[in-house]
Amino acid sequence: MQSGHGTAVGGVIAGGTNDDGKRYGIAPEVNLYVAQQVSKPPEGVRLLSVIAGIQWAIEQDVDVLSMSFGNPGYNHAYVEPVQNALDSGIFVVAGLGNSGPATGFSPANIPGVVAAGNIDDEREVNSSSSGEHIETERYWGDDAPEEWPDEYTLPDVTAPGTNIPSAAPNGEFVSDKSGTSYSCPCIAAVAALAIAATDADNEAIREAMFETARHPAAKDDFDVDPGHDDRHGRGIVSALATISRLRASETLSGTVTDDSGTPLSGVTVASETGLQTQTDSQGQYELTLPPITQPVGALGVGFETAGTSFNPAETDTQSFELARTDEFDVEMTERMLTHIDPGQTATATFDAANVEALTVELNERGPFDPGWNSGSTTHRLQLANQSPSIRTAPKSPSASLSPMRRSPPDFALGTSSRVAIPRSTVRATWFTPTPTHGSFPRRTHRICSCRST
């Protein structure tokens, strides 16, 4: 009896039109090749059918290989066939699994494969989505090629994989498919679109996809990128941003100043295509963009956003003047670490505007790893302006997240001494300059939420 799993996975990539003319597939005009594996025991027979399917795909000269299956742990038998596919120039993507944190499945956990994580329609990582930090020698041993990294974190990126609509056998339709099995074809379809639009090779597509992925913790397009962790990966894959990066050929430059003409450093200049950069100490920037008309804007802490639309192929310079705002503003200006070594202390840096006093709080939820304290602890860093005329509070040089973020020197989990930072939420609490009924009203703003357990 057919489960419909392969049909639904294929529908995510290449689903056709329904009666309303709406396409459900992400890349509906691709040529779809299907290799069916043996789904029943014995396990050895199933594994051989998978390896045969990978070899068959290589022989068909496919561009993208999407694998929505896997074995828990580290299956060394996949290494050689997957490496053959990568060496053949195939873009390989696989679902990392649905067993939650500190887990992963092969072949997704083989370096070179794009390991897919699962997010829902709120851009949050599904609690079942697998993720792990891998020490190569410990888990792969002598089967690891020399070019593999000493350690790496998965998933690589995330894509929608919760309550996904797709095709079902016998012309039916389903709307509730969930798991990294459905995130995987989303990423594969983006790769197919990128190949069709640019004819780029798999390494270039991987680089563009990873560089432009937006981390789910960065709700605002201008938020600092929290980096690569074992829940979100590098972030959510974007077809528009990936292809825009591959097609970027026009350099736009300019200066960002305030309304008095003073250059502003650290201001984000971003295109709607997802490409962005920051100004240097002189307020200058350079940004390479695709040759199409697109909105481009500049945003700094304590300033209103300024933007315009133009084609960088026709205009190669664009400066921005930002007007100051009286509204409170704060942002995280540096990435937080996702893992720390024994004795190492993580730090967080913030920039704030229009406050007389600012308290930065880190609320930690108790982690699952032995050796850490459990419960919830709040760490605070006080920032205060020396004068009400100062509109931007100084950056905190070191908002230390110790002692809970510092592992004991003798702590070890198995043979590994490197541990994940527990789940944390960073909030800023500020006090307005004008008293209300004899007190300063307190307001709280969430800057980011990070989890890496």
Short mmCIF file of C-alpha atoms in Angstrom, two decimals:
data_model
loop_
_atom_site.label_atom_id
_atom_site.label_comp_id
_atom_site.label_asym_id
_atom_site.label_seq_id
_atom_site.Cartn_x
_atom_site.Cartn_y
_atom_site.Cartn_z
CA MET A 1 0.00 0.00 0.00
CA GLN A 2 1.32 3.42 -0.91
CA SER A 3 1.88 5.92 1.91
CA GLY A 4 1.82 8.95 -0.36
CA HIS A 5 5.04 10.28 1.18
CA GLY A 6 6.91 10.46 -2.11
CA THR A 7 3.91 11.97 -3.90
CA ALA A 8 3.60 14.72 -1.30
CA VAL A 9 7.34 15.44 -1.37
CA GLY A 10 7.29 15.63 -5.17
CA GLY A 11 4.25 17.90 -5.06
CA VAL A 12 6.10 20.44 -2.92
CA ILE A 13 8.70 20.71 -5.67
CA ALA A 14 6.69 20.34 -8.87
CA GLY A 15 2.97 20.36 -8.02
CA GLY A 16 0.79 21.50 -10.92
CA THR A 17 -2.26 23.74 -11.04
CA ASN A 18 -5.57 23.16 -9.34
CA ASP A 19 -9.00 24.23 -10.61
CA ASP A 20 -8.34 27.83 -9.52
CA GLY A 21 -5.11 27.96 -11.51
CA LYS A 22 -2.96 28.30 -8.40
CA ARG A 23 0.37 26.47 -8.40
CA TYR A 24 1.39 24.63 -5.27
CA GLY A 25 4.82 23.52 -6.39
CA ILE A 26 7.73 25.88 -5.77
CA ALA A 27 9.41 24.97 -9.08
CA PRO A 28 6.44 23.65 -11.13
CA GLU A 29 8.26 23.40 -14.47
CA VAL A 30 11.19 21.24 -13.37
CA ASN A 31 11.80 17.80 -14.81
CA LEU A 32 11.10 15.51 -11.86
CA TYR A 33 12.96 12.19 -11.61
CA VAL A 34 11.68 9.73 -9.01
CA ALA A 35 13.67 6.87 -7.45
CA GLN A 36 11.59 4.68 -5.14
CA GLN A 37 13.40 2.88 -2.34
CA VAL A 38 12.47 -0.36 -0.63
CA SER A 39 10.53 0.74 2.44
CA LYS A 40 10.27 -2.55 4.33
CA PRO A 41 12.86 -4.60 6.26
CA PRO A 42 15.41 -6.02 6.20
CA GLU A 43 17.31 -2.80 6.78
CA GLY A 44 20.28 -3.90 4.68
CA VAL A 45 18.04 -4.27 1.62
CA ARG A 46 16.56 -0.81 2.19
CA LEU A 47 20.02 0.73 2.49
CA LEU A 48 21.17 -0.92 -0.74
CA SER A 49 18.10 0.42 -2.55
CA VAL A 50 18.92 3.95 -1.34
CA ILE A 51 22.53 3.68 -2.52
CA ALA A 52 21.30 2.33 -5.88
CA GLY A 53 18.90 5.26 -6.15
CA ILE A 54 21.68 7.79 -5.53
CA GLN A 55 23.83 6.13 -8.19
CA TRP A 56 20.89 6.11 -10.62
CA ALA A 57 20.38 9.85 -10.05
CA ILE A 58 24.06 10.46 -10.85
CA GLU A 59 23.69 8.47 -14.08
CA GLN A 60 20.65 10.55 -15.06
CA ASP A 61 22.80 13.69 -14.74
CA VAL A 62 20.31 15.40 -12.43
CA ASP A 63 21.05 18.88 -11.07
CA VAL A 64 19.47 18.52 -7.62
CA LEU A 65 19.07 15.48 -5.36
CA SER A 66 16.34 15.76 -2.69
CA MET A 67 16.30 13.05 0.00
CA SER A 68 13.39 13.01 2.45
CA PHE A 69 14.48 9.96 4.42
CA GLY A 70 17.24 8.92 6.78
CA ASN A 71 18.66 6.71 9.48
CA PRO A 72 19.22 7.99 13.03
CA GLY A 73 22.81 8.62 13.99
CA TYR A 74 25.79 8.38 11.66
CA ASN A 75 25.48 5.81 8.89
CA HIS A 76 28.93 5.50 7.33
CA ALA A 77 27.56 3.53 4.37
CA TYR A 78 26.10 6.76 2.96
CA VAL A 79 29.40 8.63 2.86
CA GLU A 80 30.80 7.28 -0.42
CA PRO A 81 27.61 7.42 -2.55
CA VAL A 82 26.75 10.91 -1.29
CA GLN A 83 30.31 12.08 -1.93
CA ASN A 84 30.03 10.68 -5.47
CA ALA A 85 26.91 12.77 -6.02
CA LEU A 86 28.61 15.91 -4.70
CA ASP A 87 31.69 15.25 -6.84
CA SER A 88 29.37 14.97 -9.86
CA GLY A 89 28.24 18.55 -9.28
CA ILE A 90 24.82 17.69 -7.87
CA PHE A 91 23.21 19.97 -5.28
CA VAL A 92 22.32 17.52 -2.49
CA VAL A 93 19.76 18.30 0.24
CA ALA A 94 18.22 16.03 2.89
CA GLY A 95 15.84 16.30 5.83
CA LEU A 96 17.76 16.24 9.12
CA GLY A 97 15.02 14.39 11.01
CA ASN A 98 12.13 14.86 13.41
CA SER A 99 13.55 13.82 16.79
CA GLY A 100 14.20 17.26 18.27
CA PRO A 101 17.38 18.85 19.68
CA ALA A 102 20.66 16.93 19.95
CA THR A 103 19.65 14.49 17.20
CA GLY A 104 20.34 14.05 13.51
CA PHE A 105 19.89 11.57 10.69
CA SER A 106 22.06 10.31 7.86
CA PRO A 107 22.54 11.22 5.04
CA ALA A 108 21.62 14.79 6.06
CA ASN A 109 24.46 14.96 8.61
CA ILE A 110 27.15 14.28 5.99
CA PRO A 111 29.17 17.46 5.24
CA GLY A 112 28.36 18.82 1.79
CA VAL A 113 24.71 17.83 2.04
CA VAL A 114 22.40 20.76 2.80
CA ALA A 115 20.69 19.63 6.01
CA ALA A 116 17.12 20.92 6.24
CA GLY A 117 15.37 22.05 9.43
CA ASN A 118 11.61 22.58 9.82
CA ILE A 119 9.85 25.88 10.57
CA ASP A 120 6.14 26.67 10.88
CA ASP A 121 4.11 29.51 9.38
CA GLU A 122 5.18 31.77 12.26
CA ARG A 123 8.84 31.31 11.26
CA GLU A 124 9.47 29.37 14.47
CA VAL A 125 11.44 26.13 14.50
CA ASN A 126 9.17 23.12 14.97
CA SER A 127 9.94 21.42 18.30
CA SER A 128 10.39 18.09 16.49
CA SER A 129 13.01 19.44 14.08
CA SER A 130 16.38 17.76 14.61
CA GLY A 131 19.61 19.66 15.25
CA GLU A 132 23.07 18.84 16.54
CA HIS A 133 26.69 19.90 16.88
CA ILE A 134 29.03 17.25 15.46
CA GLU A 135 32.67 16.53 16.19
CA THR A 136 33.89 14.84 13.02
CA GLU A 137 36.57 12.53 14.40
CA ARG A 138 34.36 11.33 17.22
CA TYR A 139 31.39 10.39 15.05
CA TRP A 140 32.83 9.66 11.61
CA GLY A 141 36.35 8.45 12.42
CA ASP A 142 38.50 7.27 9.51
CA ASP A 143 35.58 7.41 7.06
CA ALA A 144 35.69 11.22 7.09
CA PRO A 145 37.49 12.70 4.05
CA GLU A 146 40.33 15.10 4.86
CA GLU A 147 38.41 18.10 3.54
CA TRP A 148 35.62 17.71 6.10
CA PRO A 149 35.63 20.28 8.94
CA ASP A 150 36.78 19.25 12.41
CA GLU A 151 33.34 20.16 13.75
CA TYR A 152 30.11 21.55 12.36
CA THR A 153 26.56 22.46 13.36
CA LEU A 154 23.30 21.35 11.73
CA PRO A 155 20.80 22.11 10.31
CA ASP A 156 22.39 24.25 7.63
CA VAL A 157 19.18 26.16 6.89
CA THR A 158 15.45 25.93 7.57
CA ALA A 159 12.37 25.97 5.35
CA PRO A 160 8.60 25.51 5.82
CA GLY A 161 7.80 21.98 6.95
CA THR A 162 4.74 22.24 9.19
CA ASN A 163 1.19 21.64 7.87
CA ILE A 164 2.36 21.77 4.27
CA PRO A 165 -0.23 21.46 1.46
CA SER A 166 0.66 19.05 -1.33
CA ALA A 167 -0.48 16.30 -3.65
CA ALA A 168 -1.71 12.86 -2.61
CA PRO A 169 -2.14 9.60 -4.57
CA ASN A 170 -5.10 9.22 -6.95
CA GLY A 171 -5.36 12.94 -7.62
CA GLU A 172 -6.17 13.84 -4.04
CA PHE A 173 -4.93 16.82 -2.02
CA VAL A 174 -3.59 17.01 1.54
CA SER A 175 -2.86 20.07 3.69
CA ASP A 176 -1.28 18.79 6.90
CA LYS A 177 2.06 17.20 6.03
CA SER A 178 4.80 17.99 8.55
CA GLY A 179 8.46 17.19 9.10
CA THR A 180 11.85 17.93 7.61
CA SER A 181 10.74 15.63 4.77
CA TYR A 182 8.79 18.66 3.51
CA SER A 183 11.38 21.30 4.36
CA CYS A 184 13.86 19.34 2.25
CA PRO A 185 11.98 19.65 -1.10
CA CYS A 186 11.40 23.37 -0.43
CA ILE A 187 15.17 23.88 -0.36
CA ALA A 188 15.69 21.56 -3.33
CA ALA A 189 13.15 23.57 -5.33
CA VAL A 190 14.92 26.85 -4.49
CA ALA A 191 18.15 25.31 -5.78
CA ALA A 192 16.38 24.27 -8.98
CA LEU A 193 15.05 27.80 -9.48
CA ALA A 194 18.54 29.19 -8.92
CA ILE A 195 20.01 26.85 -11.53
CA ALA A 196 17.31 27.80 -14.04
CA ALA A 197 17.78 31.52 -13.42
CA THR A 198 21.57 31.68 -13.28
CA ASP A 199 23.11 28.36 -14.37
CA ALA A 200 25.30 28.56 -11.25
CA ASP A 201 27.07 25.47 -9.93
CA ASN A 202 26.14 23.77 -6.68
CA GLU A 203 28.91 25.39 -4.62
CA ALA A 204 27.89 28.89 -5.73
CA ILE A 205 24.24 28.15 -4.94
CA ARG A 206 25.13 26.80 -1.48
CA GLU A 207 27.18 29.90 -0.72
CA ALA A 208 24.44 32.28 -1.89
CA MET A 209 21.73 30.33 -0.06
CA PHE A 210 23.65 30.26 3.21
CA GLU A 211 24.74 33.90 2.99
CA THR A 212 21.22 35.22 2.40
CA ALA A 213 19.27 32.95 4.79
CA ARG A 214 17.46 35.01 7.44
CA HIS A 215 17.62 33.71 11.00
CA PRO A 216 14.12 33.30 12.52
CA ALA A 217 15.24 35.18 15.65
CA ALA A 218 15.77 38.27 13.48
CA LYS A 219 12.12 39.21 13.06
CA ASP A 220 12.98 42.54 11.51
CA ASP A 221 14.90 42.57 8.24
CA PHE A 222 17.42 44.93 9.85
CA ASP A 223 18.02 42.95 13.05
CA VAL A 224 21.50 41.61 13.67
CA ASP A 225 21.92 38.05 12.40
CA PRO A 226 22.19 35.77 15.46
CA GLY A 227 24.39 33.40 13.48
CA HIS A 228 24.35 29.63 12.92
CA ASP A 229 22.89 27.50 15.69
CA ASP A 230 21.60 23.94 16.00
CA ARG A 231 17.92 24.86 15.94
CA HIS A 232 17.61 27.51 13.24
CA GLY A 233 20.78 26.81 11.27
CA ARG A 234 21.76 29.93 9.36
CA GLY A 235 18.10 30.84 8.97
CA ILE A 236 15.23 30.55 6.51
CA VAL A 237 16.03 29.97 2.86
CA SER A 238 14.84 32.67 0.45
CA ALA A 239 14.53 32.00 -3.29
CA LEU A 240 14.51 35.73 -4.06
CA ALA A 241 17.57 36.49 -1.95
CA THR A 242 19.50 33.43 -3.18
CA ILE A 243 18.96 34.26 -6.84
CA SER A 244 19.54 37.98 -6.24
CA ARG A 245 22.92 37.18 -4.68
CA LEU A 246 23.84 35.00 -7.66
CA ARG A 247 22.76 37.71 -10.12
CA ALA A 248 24.31 40.59 -8.19
CA SER A 249 26.59 42.44 -10.60
CA GLU A 250 26.06 46.16 -9.96
CA THR A 251 27.86 47.97 -7.14
CA LEU A 252 25.98 50.71 -5.31
CA SER A 253 27.88 53.06 -3.02
CA GLY A 254 27.18 56.13 -0.95
CA THR A 255 27.26 57.79 2.46
CA VAL A 256 24.74 57.78 5.29
CA THR A 257 24.54 60.89 7.49
CA ASP A 258 22.22 62.32 10.10
CA ASP A 259 20.18 65.46 9.45
CA SER A 260 23.15 67.64 10.47
CA GLY A 261 25.46 66.00 7.92
CA THR A 262 27.43 63.89 10.41
CA PRO A 263 28.42 60.49 8.95
CA LEU A 264 26.84 57.50 10.69
CA SER A 265 28.71 54.24 11.21
CA GLY A 266 27.13 50.83 11.71
CA VAL A 267 23.97 51.75 9.80
CA THR A 268 22.37 48.93 7.81
CA VAL A 269 21.78 49.54 4.11
CA ALA A 270 19.53 46.84 2.64
CA SER A 271 17.66 45.95 -0.52
CA GLU A 272 14.23 44.33 -0.64
CA THR A 273 15.97 41.43 -2.39
CA GLY A 274 17.48 40.50 0.99
CA LEU A 275 21.01 41.75 0.29
CA GLN A 276 22.49 44.17 2.83
CA THR A 277 25.63 45.69 4.31
CA GLN A 278 26.67 48.23 6.97
CA THR A 279 28.36 51.60 6.82
CA ASP A 280 31.99 51.96 7.90
CA SER A 281 33.47 54.45 10.38
CA GLN A 282 33.13 57.21 7.76
CA GLY A 283 29.48 56.44 7.08
CA GLN A 284 30.30 54.95 3.68
CA TYR A 285 29.01 51.69 2.19
CA GLU A 286 29.22 49.48 -0.87
CA LEU A 287 26.49 46.99 -1.78
CA THR A 288 26.43 44.68 -4.80
CA LEU A 289 22.91 44.20 -6.19
CA PRO A 290 21.14 42.56 -9.15
CA PRO A 291 20.42 44.88 -12.13
CA ILE A 292 16.70 45.36 -11.44
CA THR A 293 14.57 48.14 -9.97
CA GLN A 294 14.29 47.55 -6.23
CA PRO A 295 13.65 49.40 -2.95
CA VAL A 296 16.83 50.15 -0.96
CA GLY A 297 16.76 51.63 2.53
CA ALA A 298 18.98 52.67 5.44
CA LEU A 299 18.23 52.13 9.13
CA GLY A 300 20.14 53.09 12.26
CA VAL A 301 19.38 52.90 15.96
CA GLY A 302 17.58 56.09 17.01
CA PHE A 303 16.80 57.17 13.43
CA GLU A 304 13.87 56.90 11.08
CA THR A 305 14.29 54.64 8.07
CA ALA A 306 15.01 56.33 4.73
CA GLY A 307 14.67 54.60 1.39
CA THR A 308 14.03 54.85 -2.32
CA SER A 309 13.58 52.61 -5.37
CA PHE A 310 15.95 52.54 -8.33
CA ASN A 311 17.92 50.30 -10.67
CA PRO A 312 21.62 50.09 -9.68
CA ALA A 313 22.47 49.44 -13.34
CA GLU A 314 21.36 53.02 -14.02
CA THR A 315 22.37 54.66 -10.72
CA ASP A 316 25.60 53.60 -9.00
CA THR A 317 25.57 56.10 -6.11
CA GLN A 318 22.91 56.71 -3.50
CA SER A 319 23.35 58.54 -0.19
CA PHE A 320 20.86 58.66 2.66
CA GLU A 321 20.09 61.29 5.29
CA LEU A 322 18.46 59.90 8.42
CA ALA A 323 16.25 61.99 10.69
CA ARG A 324 16.55 61.40 14.41
CA THR A 325 13.53 60.04 16.22
CA ASP A 326 12.40 60.63 19.79
CA GLU A 327 11.27 57.02 20.14
CA PHE A 328 13.17 54.53 22.25
CA ASP A 329 15.28 52.19 20.14
CA VAL A 330 17.65 49.35 20.98
CA GLU A 331 19.25 46.55 19.03
CA MET A 332 21.75 43.79 19.51
CA THR A 333 24.86 44.72 17.55
CA GLU A 334 26.94 41.54 17.71
CA ARG A 335 26.12 37.88 17.35
CA MET A 336 25.77 35.75 20.45
CA LEU A 337 27.83 32.59 20.68
CA THR A 338 26.00 29.30 20.24
CA HIS A 339 28.63 27.12 21.94
CA ILE A 340 31.28 27.78 24.56
CA ASP A 341 34.36 25.93 25.76
CA PRO A 342 35.24 25.36 29.44
CA GLY A 343 36.07 28.66 31.12
CA GLN A 344 34.91 30.75 28.14
CA THR A 345 32.44 33.60 28.71
CA ALA A 346 29.90 34.70 26.13
CA THR A 347 29.16 38.40 25.67
CA ALA A 348 26.33 40.42 24.19
CA THR A 349 26.61 43.99 22.86
CA PHE A 350 23.75 46.45 22.44
CA ASP A 351 23.16 49.91 21.02
CA ALA A 352 20.41 52.11 22.48
CA ALA A 353 18.95 55.55 21.77
CA ASN A 354 16.72 58.07 23.56
CA VAL A 355 16.94 56.67 27.07
CA GLU A 356 18.15 58.02 30.39
CA ALA A 357 18.62 54.56 31.88
CA LEU A 358 18.64 51.16 30.29
CA THR A 359 18.72 47.70 31.83
CA VAL A 360 19.63 44.77 29.63
CA GLU A 361 18.37 41.47 30.99
CA LEU A 362 19.25 37.96 29.92
CA ASN A 363 16.68 35.46 31.13
CA GLU A 364 18.04 31.93 30.89
CA ARG A 365 15.92 28.83 30.93
CA GLY A 366 17.43 25.79 32.54
CA PRO A 367 19.26 23.63 30.01
CA PHE A 368 19.10 19.89 29.70
CA ASP A 369 22.83 19.19 29.85
CA PRO A 370 24.25 17.75 33.09
CA GLY A 371 26.80 19.99 34.74
CA TRP A 372 24.77 23.17 34.24
CA ASN A 373 22.64 24.83 36.86
CA SER A 374 18.92 24.47 36.28
CA GLY A 375 16.13 26.96 36.74
CA SER A 376 15.90 30.55 35.54
CA THR A 377 18.41 33.32 36.19
CA THR A 378 18.43 36.96 35.14
CA HIS A 379 21.65 38.87 34.46
CA ARG A 380 21.51 42.66 34.15
CA LEU A 381 23.74 45.31 32.67
CA GLN A 382 23.02 48.93 33.59
CA LEU A 383 23.52 51.64 30.99
CA ALA A 384 22.88 55.32 31.78
CA ASN A 385 23.41 58.58 29.91
CA GLN A 386 25.57 61.15 31.67
CA SER A 387 23.37 63.93 30.32
CA PRO A 388 19.84 64.12 28.90
CA SER A 389 21.36 65.78 25.83
CA ILE A 390 23.13 62.54 24.90
CA ARG A 391 20.73 60.81 22.56
CA THR A 392 22.56 57.52 22.10
CA ALA A 393 23.72 55.54 25.10
CA PRO A 394 27.21 54.05 24.87
CA LYS A 395 27.46 50.48 23.65
CA SER A 396 27.97 47.99 26.41
CA PRO A 397 31.56 46.75 26.10
CA SER A 398 30.78 43.40 27.70
CA ALA A 399 27.36 42.26 28.86
CA SER A 400 28.75 39.09 30.37
CA LEU A 401 26.50 36.06 30.52
CA SER A 402 28.37 34.36 33.35
CA PRO A 403 28.35 32.41 35.61
CA MET A 404 25.62 30.22 34.12
CA ARG A 405 27.12 30.67 30.69
CA ARG A 406 30.53 29.56 31.88
CA SER A 407 30.97 25.81 32.02
CA PRO A 408 33.08 24.36 34.84
CA PRO A 409 36.65 23.57 33.71
CA ASP A 410 36.18 19.86 34.26
CA PHE A 411 32.77 19.64 32.59
CA ALA A 412 32.49 17.08 29.83
CA LEU A 413 29.56 15.52 28.00
CA GLY A 414 30.82 12.13 26.88
CA THR A 415 34.19 12.83 25.31
CA SER A 416 33.22 16.35 24.30
CA SER A 417 34.03 19.38 26.42
CA ARG A 418 32.26 21.81 24.12
CA VAL A 419 28.70 22.54 25.19
CA ALA A 420 25.72 24.42 23.82
CA ILE A 421 24.51 27.67 25.31
CA PRO A 422 21.06 27.14 26.82
CA ARG A 423 17.87 28.78 25.67
CA SER A 424 17.89 32.51 26.31
CA THR A 425 15.75 35.55 25.73
CA VAL A 426 17.35 38.99 25.69
CA ARG A 427 15.12 41.86 26.72
CA ALA A 428 15.77 45.54 27.23
CA THR A 429 13.92 47.54 29.88
CA TRP A 430 14.02 51.32 29.71
CA PHE A 431 12.75 54.34 31.61
CA THR A 432 11.31 57.36 29.80
CA PRO A 433 12.83 60.79 30.55
CA THR A 434 9.50 62.31 31.68
CA PRO A 435 8.14 61.16 35.08
CA THR A 436 4.53 60.03 35.24
CA HIS A 437 2.82 60.36 38.65
CA GLY A 438 6.20 60.68 40.32
CA SER A 439 7.73 57.53 38.80
CA PHE A 440 9.35 56.44 35.59
CA PRO A 441 7.14 54.02 33.63
CA ARG A 442 8.86 50.77 32.81
CA ARG A 443 8.60 49.18 29.39
CA THR A 444 10.10 46.00 28.04
CA HIS A 445 11.19 45.17 24.50
CA ARG A 446 12.38 41.76 23.31
CA ILE A 447 15.54 42.06 21.25
CA CYS A 448 16.01 38.44 20.28
CA SER A 449 15.35 34.90 21.36
CA CYS A 450 18.07 32.31 20.89
CA ARG A 451 18.13 28.63 21.63
CA SER A 452 20.99 26.24 21.19
CA THR A 453 20.69 23.14 23.31
#
